[in-house]
């Protein structure tokens, strides 16, 4: 009888230790997840920030300034434009809605 | 056994009699100790359990706010007009800040304030939190961190960035430091853009790491991105041109509105003077005002086409009918209406082309006030435009029952009622959209054609477009509105500014509302220049050139092919290759 009790006690102890270990692991995993999520969020905001910066480099104001001053370009007019009509007649009058 | 043997049982030490009560006493004390523990355990776990639980929770459970990202504002092509980026804000804990004068001096310098100011902020030692400066540059935050002052921290906050700057300032508006919209669409769409912050309850360990989630997390709902109908290139160009016009004419201000005729979308809406939404120190009301929507004025001659359109619609006249202008003076009751020139006999086409007040008045006097009022209302006068802007005004259009004949006559050439530039632009869609007034939209519609409310027949709208075209060719009032490659049409307007109770003698407002290309309209452009003081002040001189340039660039960007022959100036020739 006492041997059985002893065995059960060992089992209880083992289980308790295992529980502690699992709890510990679960907590460290949660920490990891949390760290990863905040990293993801940081990267996302970083991405947003870079998007804005890229846009700031490509605003019409800056593009026009650079085109005029550095590349010596001028605004085009119909007089210096050659219009080509694509067979099938689609492309010519379709606005160029191109995402940057 | 020798006599030296010792009888241990009778050792004098052991032999000492211990009173039995002593051991009993020890047992009792230990028992009492255990009892005490049991009682305490019962107290903690049963009797006052709630209190202790709460105390435990306070020590390791934290509620974390999960801030929602504010949505971005985009133009019609997806370019960013406004976006939030995280920036550091500096705060301090006055209770335990390290008060090292040298370090605090360096800190004050980095924060751009004088040491006395900083001291004042840190004065109250009972406080545990005080903002030193919000939204500082990354580099500044790093330098502050390098000072390693105990009790000074930074925290990430979101700041709104407006890459396009001044040109779209009035449309986009701005937010305050708490990320709440204050002006423009930032204000109108604040709720949708703002999203909803979430929260989660967690257990934190000694090192401040999250180790466990408790209960359910409320995820943050990020604000929605808002795509406007604005085309940032058209907007920029219009802004540059109106700025140029305001400066060369030494004017007080100017505005441009560009509408897509087919969809009613606002492609550009810009005013000068403007401001940088990112840097808002020393802003004046004049800079902040979205004049195209908030300033009303008497629309002057730009009203004539609407009256003539109604006359055609009612069958009173045809474009070729004639009307006697006489010597340029026309009496209505006791008042006299005058024209600049004595034109004699004019066709209806010429009434518009030459902008004859008498012609318009004579037509108006043949109509019922109710009919005029109805058309004015249908094209949007006297009504608040359906655009999501704070401060858009309705202008003034009095009830037709109160009109006297002279008022009916003056209204036909745009006096006695008022409208904003935006309302005029929308009103002109009636000619451009084949007789229908298109509902305007500031948000991208993704539709190729919008249907509007019919006011004129499409035939009459075409006749009116022809008249508007005549205005811009030789013999009209606005040849400066012509643009290379495209046939355009429009109407000039020049109005005395109202000051106090009467008209200011030398203050004018010149404007032009036009359509391009006139045969197959794609855009309506309205331009207004306020108080030009450099000699020219007629709409045909100050506003029409801006119209011309804006139309030229806008149509090119929209990919509209020129409908007029242009003398090519292409200088390079392709040489034949030789071997």
Coordinates of C-alpha atoms in Angstrom, one line a residue, chain B residues 20 51 71 86 104 123 171-172 257 284 318 361 367 385 394 428 475 478 511 528 553 564:
Chain B
X20 CA 7.2 18.0 31.3
X51 CA -9.0 42.2 -2.1
X71 CA -6.0 55.7 -42.6
X86 CA 5.5 57.2 -35.9
X104 CA 19.3 69.7 -18.3
X123 CA 8.8 72.1 -11.2
X171 CA -8.6 69.8 -49.6
X172 CA -6.8 67.5 -47.2
X257 CA -11.6 74.3 -59.5
X284 CA -3.5 83.3 -40.7
X318 CA -33.0 80.8 -81.2
X361 CA -31.8 91.7 -69.2
X367 CA -39.5 85.2 -68.5
X385 CA -22.8 72.0 -52.7
X394 CA -24.7 78.1 -50.1
X428 CA -21.4 74.9 -65.9
X475 CA -14.4 89.1 -81.2
X478 CA -11.7 86.1 -73.6
X511 CA -13.1 85.1 -63.0
X528 CA -11.1 83.3 -59.8
X553 CA -2.0 70.4 -68.9
X564 CA -7.6 71.4 -83.4

